[in-house]
PDB file of C-alpha atoms in Angstrom:
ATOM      1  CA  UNK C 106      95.339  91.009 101.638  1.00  0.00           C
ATOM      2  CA  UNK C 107      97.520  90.618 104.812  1.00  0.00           C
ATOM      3  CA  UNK C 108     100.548  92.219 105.571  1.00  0.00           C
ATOM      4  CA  UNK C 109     103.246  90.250 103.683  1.00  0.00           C
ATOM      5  CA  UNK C 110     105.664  90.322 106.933  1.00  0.00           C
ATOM      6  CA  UNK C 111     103.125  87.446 108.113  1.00  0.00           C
ATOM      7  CA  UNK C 112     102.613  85.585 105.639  1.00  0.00           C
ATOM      8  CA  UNK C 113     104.777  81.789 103.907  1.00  0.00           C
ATOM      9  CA  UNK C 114     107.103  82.896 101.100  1.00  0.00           C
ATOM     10  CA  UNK C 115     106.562  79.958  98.350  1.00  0.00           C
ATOM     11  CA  UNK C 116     108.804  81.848  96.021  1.00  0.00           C
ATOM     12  CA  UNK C 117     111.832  83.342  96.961  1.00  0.00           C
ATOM     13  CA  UNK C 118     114.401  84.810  94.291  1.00  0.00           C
ATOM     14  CA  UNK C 119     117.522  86.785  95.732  1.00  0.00           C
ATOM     15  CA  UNK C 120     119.832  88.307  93.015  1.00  0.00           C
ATOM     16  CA  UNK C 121     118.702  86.333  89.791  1.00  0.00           C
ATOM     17  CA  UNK C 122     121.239  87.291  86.741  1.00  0.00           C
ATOM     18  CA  UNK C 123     120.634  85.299  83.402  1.00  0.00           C
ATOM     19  CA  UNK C 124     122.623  86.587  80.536  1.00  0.00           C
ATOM     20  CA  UNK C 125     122.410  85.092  76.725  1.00  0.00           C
ATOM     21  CA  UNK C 126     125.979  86.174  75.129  1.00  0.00           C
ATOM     22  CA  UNK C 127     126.346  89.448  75.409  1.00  0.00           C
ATOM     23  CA  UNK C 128     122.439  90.193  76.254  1.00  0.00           C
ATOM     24  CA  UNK C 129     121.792  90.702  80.108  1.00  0.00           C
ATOM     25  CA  UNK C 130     118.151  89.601  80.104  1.00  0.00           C
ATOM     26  CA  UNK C 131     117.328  89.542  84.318  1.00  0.00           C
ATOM     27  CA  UNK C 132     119.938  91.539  86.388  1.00  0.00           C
ATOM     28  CA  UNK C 133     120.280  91.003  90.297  1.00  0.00           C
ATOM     29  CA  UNK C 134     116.615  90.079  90.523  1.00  0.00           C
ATOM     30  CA  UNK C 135     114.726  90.020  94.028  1.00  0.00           C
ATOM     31  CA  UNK C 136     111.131  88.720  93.485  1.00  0.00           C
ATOM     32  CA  UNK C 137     109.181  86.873  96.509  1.00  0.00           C
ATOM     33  CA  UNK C 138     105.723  85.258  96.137  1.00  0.00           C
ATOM     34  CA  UNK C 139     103.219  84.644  99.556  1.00  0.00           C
ATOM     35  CA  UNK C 140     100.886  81.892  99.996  1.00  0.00           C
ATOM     36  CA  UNK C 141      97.704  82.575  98.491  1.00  0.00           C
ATOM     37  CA  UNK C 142      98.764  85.826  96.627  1.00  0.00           C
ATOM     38  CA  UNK C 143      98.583  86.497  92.904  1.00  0.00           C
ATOM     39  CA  UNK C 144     101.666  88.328  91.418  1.00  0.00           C
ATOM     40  CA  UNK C 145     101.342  90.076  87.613  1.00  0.00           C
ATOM     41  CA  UNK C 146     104.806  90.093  86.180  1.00  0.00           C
ATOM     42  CA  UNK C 147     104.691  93.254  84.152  1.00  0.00           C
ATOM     43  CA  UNK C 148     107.533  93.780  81.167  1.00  0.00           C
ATOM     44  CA  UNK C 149     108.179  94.797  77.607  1.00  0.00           C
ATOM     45  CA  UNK C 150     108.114  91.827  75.408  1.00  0.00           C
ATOM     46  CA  UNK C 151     111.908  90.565  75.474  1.00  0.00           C
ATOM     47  CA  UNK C 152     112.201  91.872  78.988  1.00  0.00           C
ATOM     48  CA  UNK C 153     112.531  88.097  80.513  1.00  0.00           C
ATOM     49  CA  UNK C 154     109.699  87.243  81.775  1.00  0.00           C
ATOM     50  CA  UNK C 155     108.988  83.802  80.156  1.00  0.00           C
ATOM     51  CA  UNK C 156     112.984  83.047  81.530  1.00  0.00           C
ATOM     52  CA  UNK C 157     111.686  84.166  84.929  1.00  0.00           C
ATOM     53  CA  UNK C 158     109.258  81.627  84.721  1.00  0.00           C
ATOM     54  CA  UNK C 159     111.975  78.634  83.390  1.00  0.00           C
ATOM     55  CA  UNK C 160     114.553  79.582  86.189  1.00  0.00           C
ATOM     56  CA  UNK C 161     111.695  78.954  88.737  1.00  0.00           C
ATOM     57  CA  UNK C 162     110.690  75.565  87.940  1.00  0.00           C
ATOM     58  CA  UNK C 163     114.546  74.424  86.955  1.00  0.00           C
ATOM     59  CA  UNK C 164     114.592  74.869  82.953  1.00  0.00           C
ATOM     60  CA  UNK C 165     117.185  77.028  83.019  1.00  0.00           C
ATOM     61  CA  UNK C 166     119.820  77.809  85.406  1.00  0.00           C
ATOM     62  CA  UNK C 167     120.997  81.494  85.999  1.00  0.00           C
ATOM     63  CA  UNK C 168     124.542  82.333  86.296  1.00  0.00           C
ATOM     64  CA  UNK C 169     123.852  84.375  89.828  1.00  0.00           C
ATOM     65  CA  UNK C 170     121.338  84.315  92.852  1.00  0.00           C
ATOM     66  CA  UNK C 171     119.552  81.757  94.358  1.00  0.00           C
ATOM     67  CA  UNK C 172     115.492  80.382  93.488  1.00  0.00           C
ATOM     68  CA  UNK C 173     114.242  79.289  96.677  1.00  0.00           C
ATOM     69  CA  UNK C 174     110.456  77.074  96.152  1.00  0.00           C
ATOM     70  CA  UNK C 175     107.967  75.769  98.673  1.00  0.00           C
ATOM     71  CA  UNK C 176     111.616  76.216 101.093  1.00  0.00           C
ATOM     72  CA  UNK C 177     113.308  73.955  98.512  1.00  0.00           C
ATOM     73  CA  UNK C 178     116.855  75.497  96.678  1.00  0.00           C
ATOM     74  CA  UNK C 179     116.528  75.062  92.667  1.00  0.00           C
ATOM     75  CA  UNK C 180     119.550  74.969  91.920  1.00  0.00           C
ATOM     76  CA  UNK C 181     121.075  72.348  94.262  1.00  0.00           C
ATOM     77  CA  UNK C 182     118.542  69.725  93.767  1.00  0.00           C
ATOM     78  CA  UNK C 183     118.808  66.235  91.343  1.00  0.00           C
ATOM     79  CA  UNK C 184     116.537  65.388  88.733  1.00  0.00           C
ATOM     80  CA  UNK C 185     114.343  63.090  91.013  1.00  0.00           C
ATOM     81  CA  UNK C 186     114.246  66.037  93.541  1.00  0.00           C
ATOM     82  CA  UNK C 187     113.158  68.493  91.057  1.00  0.00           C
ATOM     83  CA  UNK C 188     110.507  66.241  89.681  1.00  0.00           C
ATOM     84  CA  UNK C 189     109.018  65.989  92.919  1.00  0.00           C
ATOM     85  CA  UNK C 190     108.787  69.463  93.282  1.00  0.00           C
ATOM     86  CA  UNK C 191     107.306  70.041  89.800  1.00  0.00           C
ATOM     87  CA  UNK C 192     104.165  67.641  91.473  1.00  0.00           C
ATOM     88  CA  UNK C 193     103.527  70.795  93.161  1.00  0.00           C
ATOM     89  CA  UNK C 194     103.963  73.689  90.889  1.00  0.00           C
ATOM     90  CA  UNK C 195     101.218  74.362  87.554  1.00  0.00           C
ATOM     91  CA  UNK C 196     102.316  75.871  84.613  1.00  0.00           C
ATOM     92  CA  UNK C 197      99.853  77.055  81.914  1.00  0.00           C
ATOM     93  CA  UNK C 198     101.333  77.547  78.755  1.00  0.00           C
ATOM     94  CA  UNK C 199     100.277  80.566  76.481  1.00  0.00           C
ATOM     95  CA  UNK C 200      99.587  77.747  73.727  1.00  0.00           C
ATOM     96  CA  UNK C 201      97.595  75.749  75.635  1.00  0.00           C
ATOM     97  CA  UNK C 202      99.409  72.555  74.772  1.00  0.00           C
ATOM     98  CA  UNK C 203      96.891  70.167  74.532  1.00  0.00           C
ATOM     99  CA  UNK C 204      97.371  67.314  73.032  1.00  0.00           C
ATOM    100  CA  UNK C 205      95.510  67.059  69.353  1.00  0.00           C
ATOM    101  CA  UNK C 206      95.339  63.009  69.360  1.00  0.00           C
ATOM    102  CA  UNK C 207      93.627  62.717  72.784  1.00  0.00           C
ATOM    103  CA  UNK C 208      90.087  63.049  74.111  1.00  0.00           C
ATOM    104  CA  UNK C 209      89.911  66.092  77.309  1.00  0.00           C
ATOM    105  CA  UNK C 210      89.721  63.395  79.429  1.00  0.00           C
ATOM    106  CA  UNK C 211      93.221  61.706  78.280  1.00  0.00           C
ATOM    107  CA  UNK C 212      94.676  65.354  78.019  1.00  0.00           C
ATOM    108  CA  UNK C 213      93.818  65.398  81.857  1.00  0.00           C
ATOM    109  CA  UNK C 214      95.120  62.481  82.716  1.00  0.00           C
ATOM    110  CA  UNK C 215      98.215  63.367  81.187  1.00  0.00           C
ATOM    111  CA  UNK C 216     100.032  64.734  83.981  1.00  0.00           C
ATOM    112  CA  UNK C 217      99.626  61.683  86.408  1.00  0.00           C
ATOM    113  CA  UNK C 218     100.812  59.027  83.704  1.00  0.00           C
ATOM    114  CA  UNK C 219     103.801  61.709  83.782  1.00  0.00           C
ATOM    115  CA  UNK C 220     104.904  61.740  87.622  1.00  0.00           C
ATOM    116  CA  UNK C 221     104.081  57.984  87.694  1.00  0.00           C
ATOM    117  CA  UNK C 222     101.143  58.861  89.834  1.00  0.00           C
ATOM    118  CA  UNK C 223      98.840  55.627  90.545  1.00  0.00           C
ATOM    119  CA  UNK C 224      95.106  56.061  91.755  1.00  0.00           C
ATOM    120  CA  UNK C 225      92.013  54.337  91.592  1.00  0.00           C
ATOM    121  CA  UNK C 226      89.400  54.241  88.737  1.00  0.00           C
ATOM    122  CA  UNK C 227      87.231  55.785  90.875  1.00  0.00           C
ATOM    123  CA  UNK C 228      89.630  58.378  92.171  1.00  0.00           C
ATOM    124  CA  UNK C 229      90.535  59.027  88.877  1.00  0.00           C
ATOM    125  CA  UNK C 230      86.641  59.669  87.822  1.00  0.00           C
ATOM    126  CA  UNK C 231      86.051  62.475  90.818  1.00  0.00           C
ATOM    127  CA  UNK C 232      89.417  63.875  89.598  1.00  0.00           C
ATOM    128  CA  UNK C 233      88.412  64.699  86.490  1.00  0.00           C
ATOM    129  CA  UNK C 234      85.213  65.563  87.270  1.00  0.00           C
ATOM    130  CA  UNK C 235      86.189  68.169  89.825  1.00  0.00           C
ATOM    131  CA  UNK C 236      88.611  69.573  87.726  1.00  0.00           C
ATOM    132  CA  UNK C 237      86.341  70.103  84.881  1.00  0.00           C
ATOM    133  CA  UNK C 238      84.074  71.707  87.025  1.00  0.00           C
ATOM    134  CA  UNK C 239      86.267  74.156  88.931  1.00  0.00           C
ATOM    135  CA  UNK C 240      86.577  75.550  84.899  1.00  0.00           C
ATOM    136  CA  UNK C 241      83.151  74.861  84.420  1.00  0.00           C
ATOM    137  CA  UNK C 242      82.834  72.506  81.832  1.00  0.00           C
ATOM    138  CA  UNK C 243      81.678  69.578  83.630  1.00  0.00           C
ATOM    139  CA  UNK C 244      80.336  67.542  80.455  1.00  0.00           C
ATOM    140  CA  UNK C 245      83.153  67.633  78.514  1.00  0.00           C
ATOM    141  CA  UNK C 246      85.893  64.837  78.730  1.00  0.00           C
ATOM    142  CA  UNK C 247      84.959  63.002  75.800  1.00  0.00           C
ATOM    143  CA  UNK C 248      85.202  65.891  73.538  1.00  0.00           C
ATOM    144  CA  UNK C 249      88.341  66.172  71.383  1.00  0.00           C
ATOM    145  CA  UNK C 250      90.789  69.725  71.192  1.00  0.00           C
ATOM    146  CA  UNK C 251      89.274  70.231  67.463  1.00  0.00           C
ATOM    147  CA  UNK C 252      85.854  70.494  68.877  1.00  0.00           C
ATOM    148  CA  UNK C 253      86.290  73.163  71.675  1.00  0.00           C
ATOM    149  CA  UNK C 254      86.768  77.058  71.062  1.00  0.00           C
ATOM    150  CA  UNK C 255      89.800  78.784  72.089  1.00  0.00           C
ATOM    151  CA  UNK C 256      88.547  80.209  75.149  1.00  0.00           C
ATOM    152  CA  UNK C 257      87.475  76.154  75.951  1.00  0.00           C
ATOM    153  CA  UNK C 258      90.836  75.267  75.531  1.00  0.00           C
ATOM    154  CA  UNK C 259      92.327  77.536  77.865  1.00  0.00           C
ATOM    155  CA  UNK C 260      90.143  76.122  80.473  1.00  0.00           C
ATOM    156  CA  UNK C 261      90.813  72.290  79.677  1.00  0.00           C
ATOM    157  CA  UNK C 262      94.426  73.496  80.101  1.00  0.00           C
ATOM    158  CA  UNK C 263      93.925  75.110  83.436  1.00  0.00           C
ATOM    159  CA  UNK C 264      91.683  71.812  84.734  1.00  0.00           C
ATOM    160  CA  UNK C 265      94.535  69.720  83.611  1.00  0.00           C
ATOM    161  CA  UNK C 266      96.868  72.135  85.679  1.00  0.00           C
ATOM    162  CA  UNK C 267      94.473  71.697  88.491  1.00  0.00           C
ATOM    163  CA  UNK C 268      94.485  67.403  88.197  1.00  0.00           C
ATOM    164  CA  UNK C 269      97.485  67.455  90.900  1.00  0.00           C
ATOM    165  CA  UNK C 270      96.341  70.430  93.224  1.00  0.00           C
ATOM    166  CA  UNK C 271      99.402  72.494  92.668  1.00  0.00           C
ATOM    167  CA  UNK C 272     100.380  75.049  95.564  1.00  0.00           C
ATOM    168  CA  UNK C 273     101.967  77.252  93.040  1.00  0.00           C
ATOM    169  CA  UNK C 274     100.268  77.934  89.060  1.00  0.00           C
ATOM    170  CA  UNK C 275     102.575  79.933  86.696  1.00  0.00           C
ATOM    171  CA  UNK C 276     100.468  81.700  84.113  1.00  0.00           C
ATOM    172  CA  UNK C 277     102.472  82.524  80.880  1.00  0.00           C
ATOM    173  CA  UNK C 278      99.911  85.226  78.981  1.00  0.00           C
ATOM    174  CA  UNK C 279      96.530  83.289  79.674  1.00  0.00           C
ATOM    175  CA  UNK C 280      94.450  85.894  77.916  1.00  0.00           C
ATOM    176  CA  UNK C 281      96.179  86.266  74.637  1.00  0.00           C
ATOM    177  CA  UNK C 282      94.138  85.673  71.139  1.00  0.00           C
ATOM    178  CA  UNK C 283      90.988  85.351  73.311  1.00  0.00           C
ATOM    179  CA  UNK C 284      88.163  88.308  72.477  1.00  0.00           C
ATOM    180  CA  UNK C 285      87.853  90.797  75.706  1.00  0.00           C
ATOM    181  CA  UNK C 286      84.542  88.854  76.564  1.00  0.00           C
ATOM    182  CA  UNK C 287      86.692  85.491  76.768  1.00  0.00           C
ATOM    183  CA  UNK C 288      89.604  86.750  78.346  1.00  0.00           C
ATOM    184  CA  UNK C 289      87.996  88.770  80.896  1.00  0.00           C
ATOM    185  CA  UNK C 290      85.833  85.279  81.772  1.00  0.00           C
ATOM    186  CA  UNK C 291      89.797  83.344  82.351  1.00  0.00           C
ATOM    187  CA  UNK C 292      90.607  86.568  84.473  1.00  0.00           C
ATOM    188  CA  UNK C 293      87.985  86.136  86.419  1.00  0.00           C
ATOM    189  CA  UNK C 294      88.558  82.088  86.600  1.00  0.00           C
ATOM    190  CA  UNK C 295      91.747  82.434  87.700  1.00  0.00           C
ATOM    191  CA  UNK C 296      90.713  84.372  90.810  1.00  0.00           C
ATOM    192  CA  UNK C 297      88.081  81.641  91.528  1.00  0.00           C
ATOM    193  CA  UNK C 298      90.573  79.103  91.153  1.00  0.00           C
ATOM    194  CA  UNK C 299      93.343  81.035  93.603  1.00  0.00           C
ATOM    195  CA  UNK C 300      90.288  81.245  96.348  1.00  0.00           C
ATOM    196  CA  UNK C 301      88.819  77.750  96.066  1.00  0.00           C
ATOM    197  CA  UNK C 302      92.454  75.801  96.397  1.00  0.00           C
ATOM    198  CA  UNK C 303      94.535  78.996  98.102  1.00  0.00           C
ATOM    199  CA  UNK C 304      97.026  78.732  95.187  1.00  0.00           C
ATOM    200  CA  UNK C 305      99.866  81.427  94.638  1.00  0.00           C
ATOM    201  CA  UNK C 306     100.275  82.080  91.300  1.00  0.00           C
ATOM    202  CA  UNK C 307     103.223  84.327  88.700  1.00  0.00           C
ATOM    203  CA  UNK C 308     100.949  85.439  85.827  1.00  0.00           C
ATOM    204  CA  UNK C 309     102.995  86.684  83.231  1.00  0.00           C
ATOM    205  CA  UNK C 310     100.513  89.495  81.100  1.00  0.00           C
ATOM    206  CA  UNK C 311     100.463  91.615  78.476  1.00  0.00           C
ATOM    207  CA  UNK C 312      96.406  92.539  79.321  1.00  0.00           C
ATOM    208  CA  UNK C 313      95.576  95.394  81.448  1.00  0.00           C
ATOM    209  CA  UNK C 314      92.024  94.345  81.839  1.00  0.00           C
ATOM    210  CA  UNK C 315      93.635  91.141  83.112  1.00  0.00           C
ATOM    211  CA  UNK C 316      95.898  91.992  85.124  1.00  0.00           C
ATOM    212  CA  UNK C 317      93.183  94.718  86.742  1.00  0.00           C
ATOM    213  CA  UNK C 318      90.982  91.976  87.364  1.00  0.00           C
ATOM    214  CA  UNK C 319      93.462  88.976  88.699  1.00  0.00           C
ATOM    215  CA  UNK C 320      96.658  90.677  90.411  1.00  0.00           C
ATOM    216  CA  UNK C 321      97.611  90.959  94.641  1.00  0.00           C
ATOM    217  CA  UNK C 322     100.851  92.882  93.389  1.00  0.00           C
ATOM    218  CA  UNK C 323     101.934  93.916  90.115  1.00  0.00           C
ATOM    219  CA  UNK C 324     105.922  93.913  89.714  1.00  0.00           C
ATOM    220  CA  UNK C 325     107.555  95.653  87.012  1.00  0.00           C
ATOM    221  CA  UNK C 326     110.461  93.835  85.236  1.00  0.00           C
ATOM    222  CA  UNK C 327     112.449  96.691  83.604  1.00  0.00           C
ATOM    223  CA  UNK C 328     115.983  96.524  82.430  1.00  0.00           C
ATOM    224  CA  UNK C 329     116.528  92.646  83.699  1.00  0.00           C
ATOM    225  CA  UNK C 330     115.608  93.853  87.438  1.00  0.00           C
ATOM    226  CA  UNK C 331     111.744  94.412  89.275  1.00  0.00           C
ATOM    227  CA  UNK C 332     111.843  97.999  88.664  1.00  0.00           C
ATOM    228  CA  UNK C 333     108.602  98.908  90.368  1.00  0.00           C
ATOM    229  CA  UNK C 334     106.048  97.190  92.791  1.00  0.00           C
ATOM    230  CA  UNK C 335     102.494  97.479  94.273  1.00  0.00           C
ATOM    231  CA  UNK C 336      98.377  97.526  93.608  1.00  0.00           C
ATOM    232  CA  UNK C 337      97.158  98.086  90.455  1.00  0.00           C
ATOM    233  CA  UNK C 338      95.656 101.140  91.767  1.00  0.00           C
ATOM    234  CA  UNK C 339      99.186 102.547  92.930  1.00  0.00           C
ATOM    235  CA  UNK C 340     100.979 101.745  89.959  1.00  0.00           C
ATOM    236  CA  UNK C 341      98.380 102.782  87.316  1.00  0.00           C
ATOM    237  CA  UNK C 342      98.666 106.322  89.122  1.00  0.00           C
ATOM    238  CA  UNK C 343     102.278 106.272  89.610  1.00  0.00           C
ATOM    239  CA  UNK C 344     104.154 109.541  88.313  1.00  0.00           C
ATOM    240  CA  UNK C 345     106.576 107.888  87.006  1.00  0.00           C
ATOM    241  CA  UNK C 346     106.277 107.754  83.301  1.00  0.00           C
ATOM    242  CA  UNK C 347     108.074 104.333  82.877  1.00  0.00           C
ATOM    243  CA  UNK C 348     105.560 102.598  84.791  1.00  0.00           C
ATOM    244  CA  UNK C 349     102.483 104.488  83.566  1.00  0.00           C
ATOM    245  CA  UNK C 350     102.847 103.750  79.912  1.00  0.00           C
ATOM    246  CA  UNK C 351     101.955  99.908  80.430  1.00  0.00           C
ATOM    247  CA  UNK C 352      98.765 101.535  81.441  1.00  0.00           C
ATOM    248  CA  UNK C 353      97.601 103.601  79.027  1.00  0.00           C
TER     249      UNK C 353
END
């Protein structure tokens, strides 16, 4: 990977405080994400890294700092703004979300009905069909949610993420309840997905072999603030015991 100094921030978070009563969940956070670069957010369960994820794409709205996307301020744009914006940005949730009633095909579709987005049948058909092949199941848009495994659903969900060509995917926990054989084949998907459309993703992860196989930059989130930053190599042999014991 490059030096960062080069390289187009598409996430920029200066001082991000989000408290819930009394409970100070993130605490003067700095975070920045680079074109083409995956970032692991690394934290105890509780430790906010789901709320990192809402305060990026305008869920939730911290009481301090500023959430800077593709050069666009968060917090100071309307509801059509931050729609238009959301075009641009992937999110795939830990459950999948798919939609029971509807075929894979429908699922995928899903999104453009959503933003209003009009294209041609035939548009529409190569859409899908890249899509489904970038997660490499290419013969499958009839099928229903019921029918696939859980490792098959993960990927419809990431080719539905893919339908609009995000320039940013947020990954909350893509490997959990999938066996090590299935979650180390998503790991590996994700990378092929960052280097075929140059996406920068946040992958929020709980799975070491995961986050071995899919992170740029791991950043600790520890006490509401990124605590610690760097490779997988240098963190995993950091002697610092707070950041070791997510290793072991």
């Amino acid at each position: 990977m490059n030096n960062n100094s080069t390289k187009e921030e598409v996430i920029q978070l200066k001082g991000l405080s989000k408290s819930f009563g009394d409970l100070h969940i993130l605490q003067n956070l700095d975070l920045d994400l680079y074109r083409g670069e995956n970032v692991v957010v690394l934290g105890k369960s509780g430790s906010g890294k789901s709320v990192l994820l809402k305060c990026i794409v305008g869920l939730m709205t911290p009481e301090a700092g500023t959430v800077h996307v593709l050069g666009k301020d968060v917090l100071k744009l309307n509801q059509t703004e931050m729609d238009q914006l959301r075009v641009k940005i992937g999110f795939l949730f830990q459950s999948n979300a798919l939609y029971d009633s509807m075929t894979v095909r429908e699922n995928l579709l899903f999104p453009l009905r959503r933003h209003g987005l009009k294209y041609s049948k035939e548009a529409i058909g190569e859409m899908v069909y890249e899509s489904l092949s970038s997660v490499g199941l290419p013969k499958t848009e009839e099928m229903m949610p019921s029918e696939l495994s859980g490792g098959m659903k993960k990927r419809i969900a990431l080719a539905r993420t893919l339908m609009l060509k995000p320039e940013i995917i947020l990954y909350d926990e893509p490997t959990t309840g999938l066996d090590p054989i299935t979650g180390k084949e998503i790991s590996n998907l994700i990378v092929s997905v960052q280097k075929k459309y140059n996406s920068s993703s946040i992958i929020i992860s709980h799975d070491i072999n995961c986050v071995k196989i899919v992170a740029d930059r791991i950043v600790m989130l520890i006490n509401g603030h990124c605590y610690a930053q760097g490779t997988y190599e240098k963190l995993s042999t950091s002697e610092d015991k707070e950041v070791t014991d997510f290793f072991i």
